């Protein structure tokens, strides 16, 4: 049976296996307070529904860089034996500036990383079109943009956030116990 949770896990697993291994972004050293902004390059992490708070986030998982897989809603069509799920992917990047071998230069160019991150995932979705039993409904469009707060692009320097939404279509099994004896 296809459920919302199964669909979210399928999409998260697809991202972990087919997208994130091909990308590397800066992961902050949260214990560093000296202004040098030490970091390491890592593949983005993937979370479902919510990013765990820092105090319960497992050591090998991180909030940035990451993709957050959420669903806005489902719509089921029992007679057609199909369902639609509206997915929202949230992207987070940490980038305080340009790191070179010998120095660090603070800038506000991190938005470039998050926009490239979103574009890479959008291209991957278009090329894939099927994630397990979920068909990406390209005919409904894919929407992207920066995260906004009260209608304004959110500014959480040195963190950068964006989103991507799409609709997935999947088959549903119908259970008609009332009629089983007639089949």
PDB file of C-alpha atoms in Angstrom:
ATOM      1  CA  UNK A   1       0.000   0.000   0.000  1.00  0.00           C
ATOM      2  CA  UNK A   2       1.265   3.450  -0.876  1.00  0.00           C
ATOM      3  CA  UNK A   3       1.105   5.842   2.053  1.00  0.00           C
ATOM      4  CA  UNK A   4       2.285   9.388   2.582  1.00  0.00           C
ATOM      5  CA  UNK A   5       5.151   8.181   4.759  1.00  0.00           C
ATOM      6  CA  UNK A   6       6.253   5.591   2.192  1.00  0.00           C
ATOM      7  CA  UNK A   7       6.210   8.244  -0.544  1.00  0.00           C
ATOM      8  CA  UNK A   8       8.266  10.667   1.565  1.00  0.00           C
ATOM      9  CA  UNK A   9      10.790   7.928   2.332  1.00  0.00           C
ATOM     10  CA  UNK A  10      11.029   6.964  -1.365  1.00  0.00           C
ATOM     11  CA  UNK A  11      11.771  10.563  -2.345  1.00  0.00           C
ATOM     12  CA  UNK A  12      14.284  11.012   0.497  1.00  0.00           C
ATOM     13  CA  UNK A  13      16.050   7.761  -0.440  1.00  0.00           C
ATOM     14  CA  UNK A  14      16.176   8.818  -4.101  1.00  0.00           C
ATOM     15  CA  UNK A  15      17.760  12.137  -3.112  1.00  0.00           C
ATOM     16  CA  UNK A  16      20.289  10.375  -0.843  1.00  0.00           C
ATOM     17  CA  UNK A  17      21.269   7.861  -3.535  1.00  0.00           C
ATOM     18  CA  UNK A  18      21.010   9.852  -6.782  1.00  0.00           C
ATOM     19  CA  UNK A  19      21.537  13.529  -5.980  1.00  0.00           C
ATOM     20  CA  UNK A  20      23.465  14.162  -2.770  1.00  0.00           C
ATOM     21  CA  UNK A  21      26.510  11.969  -3.590  1.00  0.00           C
ATOM     22  CA  UNK A  22      27.224  14.255  -6.572  1.00  0.00           C
ATOM     23  CA  UNK A  23      27.295  17.487  -4.567  1.00  0.00           C
ATOM     24  CA  UNK A  24      29.522  18.935  -1.861  1.00  0.00           C
ATOM     25  CA  UNK A  25      28.965  22.079   0.154  1.00  0.00           C
ATOM     26  CA  UNK A  26      30.445  23.669   3.244  1.00  0.00           C
ATOM     27  CA  UNK A  27      29.428  22.298   6.632  1.00  0.00           C
ATOM     28  CA  UNK A  28      30.101  24.727   9.471  1.00  0.00           C
ATOM     29  CA  UNK A  29      32.204  23.984  12.490  1.00  0.00           C
ATOM     30  CA  UNK A  30      29.691  25.120  15.089  1.00  0.00           C
ATOM     31  CA  UNK A  31      32.307  25.041  17.857  1.00  0.00           C
ATOM     32  CA  UNK A  32      34.448  27.660  16.105  1.00  0.00           C
ATOM     33  CA  UNK A  33      33.901  31.202  17.378  1.00  0.00           C
ATOM     34  CA  UNK A  34      37.050  32.964  16.205  1.00  0.00           C
ATOM     35  CA  UNK A  35      35.737  34.450  12.947  1.00  0.00           C
ATOM     36  CA  UNK A  36      37.754  32.195  10.632  1.00  0.00           C
ATOM     37  CA  UNK A  37      34.671  30.109   9.851  1.00  0.00           C
ATOM     38  CA  UNK A  38      36.356  26.736   9.621  1.00  0.00           C
ATOM     39  CA  UNK A  39      34.386  24.189   7.630  1.00  0.00           C
ATOM     40  CA  UNK A  40      34.529  20.835   5.907  1.00  0.00           C
ATOM     41  CA  UNK A  41      33.090  19.854   2.523  1.00  0.00           C
ATOM     42  CA  UNK A  42      30.304  17.271   2.799  1.00  0.00           C
ATOM     43  CA  UNK A  43      27.491  15.802   0.743  1.00  0.00           C
ATOM     44  CA  UNK A  44      24.104  17.306   1.630  1.00  0.00           C
ATOM     45  CA  UNK A  45      22.068  15.478   4.251  1.00  0.00           C
ATOM     46  CA  UNK A  46      18.369  14.624   3.778  1.00  0.00           C
ATOM     47  CA  UNK A  47      15.632  14.994   6.399  1.00  0.00           C
ATOM     48  CA  UNK A  48      11.930  14.155   6.246  1.00  0.00           C
ATOM     49  CA  UNK A  49       9.293  16.656   7.446  1.00  0.00           C
ATOM     50  CA  UNK A  50      11.447  18.474  10.035  1.00  0.00           C
ATOM     51  CA  UNK A  51      15.108  19.094  10.742  1.00  0.00           C
ATOM     52  CA  UNK A  52      15.782  17.801  14.254  1.00  0.00           C
ATOM     53  CA  UNK A  53      16.860  20.454  16.772  1.00  0.00           C
ATOM     54  CA  UNK A  54      20.601  20.717  17.345  1.00  0.00           C
ATOM     55  CA  UNK A  55      20.458  19.042  20.767  1.00  0.00           C
ATOM     56  CA  UNK A  56      18.930  15.821  19.312  1.00  0.00           C
ATOM     57  CA  UNK A  57      20.447  15.897  15.839  1.00  0.00           C
ATOM     58  CA  UNK A  58      22.580  12.748  15.472  1.00  0.00           C
ATOM     59  CA  UNK A  59      26.309  13.458  15.203  1.00  0.00           C
ATOM     60  CA  UNK A  60      26.612  12.293  11.596  1.00  0.00           C
ATOM     61  CA  UNK A  61      23.616  14.341  10.431  1.00  0.00           C
ATOM     62  CA  UNK A  62      23.474  18.100   9.966  1.00  0.00           C
ATOM     63  CA  UNK A  63      21.114  20.938   9.152  1.00  0.00           C
ATOM     64  CA  UNK A  64      23.292  22.541   6.465  1.00  0.00           C
ATOM     65  CA  UNK A  65      23.830  21.577   3.777  1.00  0.00           C
ATOM     66  CA  UNK A  66      20.619  19.605   3.541  1.00  0.00           C
ATOM     67  CA  UNK A  67      17.366  18.928   1.756  1.00  0.00           C
ATOM     68  CA  UNK A  68      14.154  18.755   3.753  1.00  0.00           C
ATOM     69  CA  UNK A  69      11.446  16.538   2.191  1.00  0.00           C
ATOM     70  CA  UNK A  70       7.955  17.665   3.179  1.00  0.00           C
ATOM     71  CA  UNK A  71       4.502  17.268   1.774  1.00  0.00           C
ATOM     72  CA  UNK A  72       1.966  20.063   1.527  1.00  0.00           C
ATOM     73  CA  UNK A  73      -1.011  17.754   1.005  1.00  0.00           C
ATOM     74  CA  UNK A  74      -2.353  14.605  -0.620  1.00  0.00           C
ATOM     75  CA  UNK A  75      -5.374  14.177  -2.828  1.00  0.00           C
ATOM     76  CA  UNK A  76      -6.780  10.708  -3.448  1.00  0.00           C
ATOM     77  CA  UNK A  77      -9.001   9.603  -6.304  1.00  0.00           C
ATOM     78  CA  UNK A  78     -10.390   6.223  -5.171  1.00  0.00           C
ATOM     79  CA  UNK A  79     -12.390   5.549  -8.353  1.00  0.00           C
ATOM     80  CA  UNK A  80      -9.338   6.167 -10.548  1.00  0.00           C
ATOM     81  CA  UNK A  81      -7.087   4.278  -8.094  1.00  0.00           C
ATOM     82  CA  UNK A  82      -4.554   7.084  -7.974  1.00  0.00           C
ATOM     83  CA  UNK A  83      -3.312   9.721  -5.628  1.00  0.00           C
ATOM     84  CA  UNK A  84      -1.466  13.021  -5.867  1.00  0.00           C
ATOM     85  CA  UNK A  85       1.096  14.248  -3.380  1.00  0.00           C
ATOM     86  CA  UNK A  86       2.364  17.822  -3.365  1.00  0.00           C
ATOM     87  CA  UNK A  87       5.996  17.799  -2.296  1.00  0.00           C
ATOM     88  CA  UNK A  88       8.032  20.697  -0.978  1.00  0.00           C
ATOM     89  CA  UNK A  89      11.788  20.377  -0.823  1.00  0.00           C
ATOM     90  CA  UNK A  90      13.571  22.831   1.450  1.00  0.00           C
ATOM     91  CA  UNK A  91      17.252  23.565   0.803  1.00  0.00           C
ATOM     92  CA  UNK A  92      19.734  24.928   3.319  1.00  0.00           C
ATOM     93  CA  UNK A  93      23.291  26.028   2.680  1.00  0.00           C
ATOM     94  CA  UNK A  94      25.923  27.553   4.945  1.00  0.00           C
ATOM     95  CA  UNK A  95      28.413  29.877   3.268  1.00  0.00           C
ATOM     96  CA  UNK A  96      29.843  32.959   4.997  1.00  0.00           C
ATOM     97  CA  UNK A  97      32.257  33.817   2.189  1.00  0.00           C
ATOM     98  CA  UNK A  98      35.197  32.849   0.039  1.00  0.00           C
ATOM     99  CA  UNK A  99      37.673  30.418   1.542  1.00  0.00           C
ATOM    100  CA  UNK A 100      41.024  30.131  -0.188  1.00  0.00           C
ATOM    101  CA  UNK A 101      44.091  28.203   0.901  1.00  0.00           C
ATOM    102  CA  UNK A 102      45.572  31.105   2.861  1.00  0.00           C
ATOM    103  CA  UNK A 103      42.687  33.381   3.777  1.00  0.00           C
ATOM    104  CA  UNK A 104      39.013  33.884   4.300  1.00  0.00           C
ATOM    105  CA  UNK A 105      37.029  36.765   2.767  1.00  0.00           C
ATOM    106  CA  UNK A 106      33.531  37.422   4.051  1.00  0.00           C
ATOM    107  CA  UNK A 107      30.858  38.038   1.383  1.00  0.00           C
ATOM    108  CA  UNK A 108      27.148  37.620   0.701  1.00  0.00           C
ATOM    109  CA  UNK A 109      27.452  35.271  -2.270  1.00  0.00           C
ATOM    110  CA  UNK A 110      26.089  32.150  -0.543  1.00  0.00           C
ATOM    111  CA  UNK A 111      22.783  32.594  -2.338  1.00  0.00           C
ATOM    112  CA  UNK A 112      24.579  31.341  -5.454  1.00  0.00           C
ATOM    113  CA  UNK A 113      25.200  27.986  -3.780  1.00  0.00           C
ATOM    114  CA  UNK A 114      21.598  27.506  -2.749  1.00  0.00           C
ATOM    115  CA  UNK A 115      20.267  28.496  -6.185  1.00  0.00           C
ATOM    116  CA  UNK A 116      22.681  26.088  -7.893  1.00  0.00           C
ATOM    117  CA  UNK A 117      21.666  23.389  -5.397  1.00  0.00           C
ATOM    118  CA  UNK A 118      17.986  23.878  -6.279  1.00  0.00           C
ATOM    119  CA  UNK A 119      18.716  23.921 -10.013  1.00  0.00           C
ATOM    120  CA  UNK A 120      20.679  20.669  -9.790  1.00  0.00           C
ATOM    121  CA  UNK A 121      17.790  18.921  -8.029  1.00  0.00           C
ATOM    122  CA  UNK A 122      15.238  20.368 -10.465  1.00  0.00           C
ATOM    123  CA  UNK A 123      17.263  19.060 -13.418  1.00  0.00           C
ATOM    124  CA  UNK A 124      17.559  15.640 -11.743  1.00  0.00           C
ATOM    125  CA  UNK A 125      13.780  15.469 -11.197  1.00  0.00           C
ATOM    126  CA  UNK A 126      13.082  16.366 -14.826  1.00  0.00           C
ATOM    127  CA  UNK A 127      15.523  13.729 -16.090  1.00  0.00           C
ATOM    128  CA  UNK A 128      14.250  11.039 -13.714  1.00  0.00           C
ATOM    129  CA  UNK A 129      10.489  11.671 -13.928  1.00  0.00           C
ATOM    130  CA  UNK A 130       9.854   8.449 -11.932  1.00  0.00           C
ATOM    131  CA  UNK A 131      10.869   7.930  -8.312  1.00  0.00           C
ATOM    132  CA  UNK A 132       9.808   4.360  -7.599  1.00  0.00           C
ATOM    133  CA  UNK A 133       6.042   4.315  -8.191  1.00  0.00           C
ATOM    134  CA  UNK A 134       5.785   8.131  -8.044  1.00  0.00           C
ATOM    135  CA  UNK A 135       5.545   9.926 -11.373  1.00  0.00           C
ATOM    136  CA  UNK A 136       6.711  13.536 -11.303  1.00  0.00           C
ATOM    137  CA  UNK A 137       3.858  15.478 -12.926  1.00  0.00           C
ATOM    138  CA  UNK A 138       5.994  17.716 -15.121  1.00  0.00           C
ATOM    139  CA  UNK A 139       2.807  18.979 -16.780  1.00  0.00           C
ATOM    140  CA  UNK A 140       1.914  20.662 -13.457  1.00  0.00           C
ATOM    141  CA  UNK A 141       5.224  22.502 -13.347  1.00  0.00           C
ATOM    142  CA  UNK A 142       8.004  22.746 -10.793  1.00  0.00           C
ATOM    143  CA  UNK A 143       8.149  25.872  -8.665  1.00  0.00           C
ATOM    144  CA  UNK A 144      11.323  27.201  -7.037  1.00  0.00           C
ATOM    145  CA  UNK A 145      12.262  30.264  -5.051  1.00  0.00           C
ATOM    146  CA  UNK A 146      13.978  31.698  -1.991  1.00  0.00           C
ATOM    147  CA  UNK A 147      12.402  31.109   1.416  1.00  0.00           C
ATOM    148  CA  UNK A 148      10.393  34.136   2.502  1.00  0.00           C
ATOM    149  CA  UNK A 149       9.365  35.339   5.902  1.00  0.00           C
ATOM    150  CA  UNK A 150       6.409  37.735   6.092  1.00  0.00           C
ATOM    151  CA  UNK A 151       6.574  38.173   2.319  1.00  0.00           C
ATOM    152  CA  UNK A 152      10.249  39.161   2.247  1.00  0.00           C
ATOM    153  CA  UNK A 153      13.231  36.996   1.300  1.00  0.00           C
ATOM    154  CA  UNK A 154      14.592  35.664   4.597  1.00  0.00           C
ATOM    155  CA  UNK A 155      18.073  36.873   5.541  1.00  0.00           C
ATOM    156  CA  UNK A 156      19.821  34.488   7.926  1.00  0.00           C
ATOM    157  CA  UNK A 157      23.436  35.092   6.890  1.00  0.00           C
ATOM    158  CA  UNK A 158      25.553  32.937   6.656  1.00  0.00           C
ATOM    159  CA  UNK A 159      22.701  30.453   6.032  1.00  0.00           C
ATOM    160  CA  UNK A 160      20.824  30.483   2.733  1.00  0.00           C
ATOM    161  CA  UNK A 161      17.438  28.845   2.115  1.00  0.00           C
ATOM    162  CA  UNK A 162      15.299  28.026  -0.923  1.00  0.00           C
ATOM    163  CA  UNK A 163      12.480  25.679  -1.900  1.00  0.00           C
ATOM    164  CA  UNK A 164      11.258  23.554  -4.780  1.00  0.00           C
ATOM    165  CA  UNK A 165       7.726  22.190  -5.114  1.00  0.00           C
ATOM    166  CA  UNK A 166       6.303  19.533  -7.420  1.00  0.00           C
ATOM    167  CA  UNK A 167       3.362  17.173  -7.651  1.00  0.00           C
ATOM    168  CA  UNK A 168       3.792  13.415  -7.710  1.00  0.00           C
ATOM    169  CA  UNK A 169       1.189  10.928  -8.929  1.00  0.00           C
ATOM    170  CA  UNK A 170       1.012   7.359  -7.646  1.00  0.00           C
ATOM    171  CA  UNK A 171      -1.245   4.332  -7.953  1.00  0.00           C
ATOM    172  CA  UNK A 172      -3.552   3.381  -5.102  1.00  0.00           C
ATOM    173  CA  UNK A 173      -4.939  -0.015  -4.329  1.00  0.00           C
ATOM    174  CA  UNK A 174      -8.614  -0.029  -3.521  1.00  0.00           C
ATOM    175  CA  UNK A 175     -10.013  -2.133  -0.732  1.00  0.00           C
ATOM    176  CA  UNK A 176     -13.664  -2.998  -1.031  1.00  0.00           C
ATOM    177  CA  UNK A 177     -14.336  -5.577   1.674  1.00  0.00           C
ATOM    178  CA  UNK A 178     -18.027  -4.959   1.194  1.00  0.00           C
ATOM    179  CA  UNK A 179     -17.806  -6.377  -2.353  1.00  0.00           C
ATOM    180  CA  UNK A 180     -15.024  -8.976  -1.973  1.00  0.00           C
ATOM    181  CA  UNK A 181     -17.448 -11.895  -1.906  1.00  0.00           C
ATOM    182  CA  UNK A 182     -18.748 -10.882  -5.357  1.00  0.00           C
ATOM    183  CA  UNK A 183     -15.345 -10.864  -7.063  1.00  0.00           C
TER     184      UNK A 183
END
